[in-house]
Short mmCIF file of C-alpha atoms in Angstrom, two decimals:
data_model
loop_
_atom_site.label_atom_id
_atom_site.label_comp_id
_atom_site.label_asym_id
_atom_site.label_seq_id
_atom_site.Cartn_x
_atom_site.Cartn_y
_atom_site.Cartn_z
CA UNK A 674 108.92 116.82 90.68
CA UNK A 675 110.69 117.19 87.36
CA UNK A 676 107.60 118.97 86.03
CA UNK A 677 108.13 121.66 88.70
CA UNK A 678 111.46 122.69 87.17
CA UNK A 679 111.65 125.37 84.50
CA UNK A 680 113.89 124.43 81.56
CA UNK A 681 115.30 121.22 83.10
CA UNK A 682 118.26 119.55 81.44
CA UNK A 683 119.88 116.21 82.19
CA UNK A 684 123.35 116.06 83.73
CA UNK A 685 125.91 113.74 82.18
CA UNK A 686 128.32 114.09 85.12
CA UNK A 687 126.17 112.09 87.54
CA UNK A 688 126.05 108.30 87.22
CA UNK A 689 122.32 108.35 87.97
CA UNK A 690 119.28 110.32 86.80
CA UNK A 691 119.89 114.00 87.58
CA UNK A 692 118.53 117.29 86.25
CA UNK A 693 119.28 120.97 86.73
CA UNK A 694 116.54 123.53 86.27
CA UNK A 695 115.05 126.47 88.09
CA UNK A 696 112.07 127.38 90.19
CA UNK A 697 111.71 131.11 89.69
CA UNK A 698 115.12 132.66 90.42
CA UNK A 699 116.36 129.58 92.31
CA UNK A 700 118.57 127.04 90.54
CA UNK A 701 117.63 123.48 91.55
CA UNK A 702 119.31 120.09 91.25
CA UNK A 703 116.98 117.08 91.16
CA UNK A 704 118.60 113.67 91.68
CA UNK A 705 117.01 110.21 91.80
CA UNK A 706 119.22 108.44 94.32
CA UNK A 707 117.83 104.92 94.40
CA UNK A 708 116.96 102.88 97.48
CA UNK A 709 118.48 103.51 100.89
CA UNK A 710 120.59 105.84 102.95
CA UNK A 711 123.90 104.95 101.31
CA UNK A 712 122.69 105.94 97.85
CA UNK A 713 121.10 109.12 99.22
CA UNK A 714 124.29 110.07 101.08
CA UNK A 715 126.51 109.39 98.07
CA UNK A 716 124.37 111.48 95.71
CA UNK A 717 124.06 114.29 98.28
CA UNK A 718 127.85 114.31 98.60
CA UNK A 719 128.29 114.42 94.81
CA UNK A 720 125.81 117.29 94.58
CA UNK A 721 127.53 119.13 97.43
CA UNK A 722 130.92 118.85 95.72
CA UNK A 723 129.68 119.95 92.32
CA UNK A 724 127.07 122.58 93.21
CA UNK A 725 127.68 123.74 96.83
CA UNK A 726 123.92 124.07 97.47
CA UNK A 727 122.50 126.33 100.17
CA UNK A 728 119.87 123.73 101.03
CA UNK A 729 119.37 119.98 100.56
CA UNK A 730 115.87 118.49 100.75
CA UNK A 731 115.70 114.70 100.95
CA UNK A 732 112.35 113.35 99.73
CA UNK A 733 111.41 109.69 99.93
CA UNK A 734 108.52 107.39 99.25
CA UNK A 735 106.86 104.84 101.46
CA UNK A 736 103.91 102.54 101.78
CA UNK A 737 100.96 103.05 104.09
CA UNK A 738 98.09 101.09 105.60
CA UNK A 739 95.88 104.08 106.38
CA UNK A 740 92.82 103.91 104.08
CA UNK A 741 92.49 107.73 104.24
CA UNK A 742 95.77 108.12 102.33
CA UNK A 743 95.58 108.02 98.55
CA UNK A 744 98.26 107.68 95.91
CA UNK A 745 100.24 110.90 95.81
CA UNK A 746 99.35 112.01 99.35
CA UNK A 747 101.94 114.14 101.11
CA UNK A 748 102.71 112.99 104.65
CA UNK A 749 104.89 114.76 107.21
CA UNK A 750 106.16 112.32 109.81
CA UNK A 751 107.05 112.77 113.46
CA UNK A 752 108.77 109.36 113.65
CA UNK A 753 110.37 106.86 111.30
CA UNK A 754 111.30 103.18 111.10
CA UNK A 755 114.55 101.86 109.62
CA UNK A 756 113.37 99.52 106.89
CA UNK A 757 115.69 99.60 103.86
CA UNK A 758 118.02 96.71 104.69
CA UNK A 759 116.18 94.07 102.66
CA UNK A 760 114.59 95.01 99.34
CA UNK A 761 113.76 91.63 97.82
CA UNK A 762 115.51 88.44 96.81
CA UNK A 763 116.82 89.95 93.58
CA UNK A 764 118.95 92.52 95.48
CA UNK A 765 121.95 92.06 97.71
CA UNK A 766 121.41 92.70 101.43
CA UNK A 767 121.34 96.47 101.97
CA UNK A 768 120.63 97.42 98.34
#
């Protein structure tokens, strides 16, 4: 997604990976939030405070068992499953 931005530059004010750039005449903020809803909500709130965006698009990644899906496939869902409570022994519950 970073490659979609024209003239991206890193932001020092975010405590995570974040870039500002443009897509045509539209200024865009790209933030890597980390795993889970809490991280996504926190970063969205930080972006809202600093940039007052007109639109927020939350994009995530997932696994799939469908053999017709290949790496990089775009999938639009009509349902979801809550599944980010446990992310391995090396992380605390909920991280």
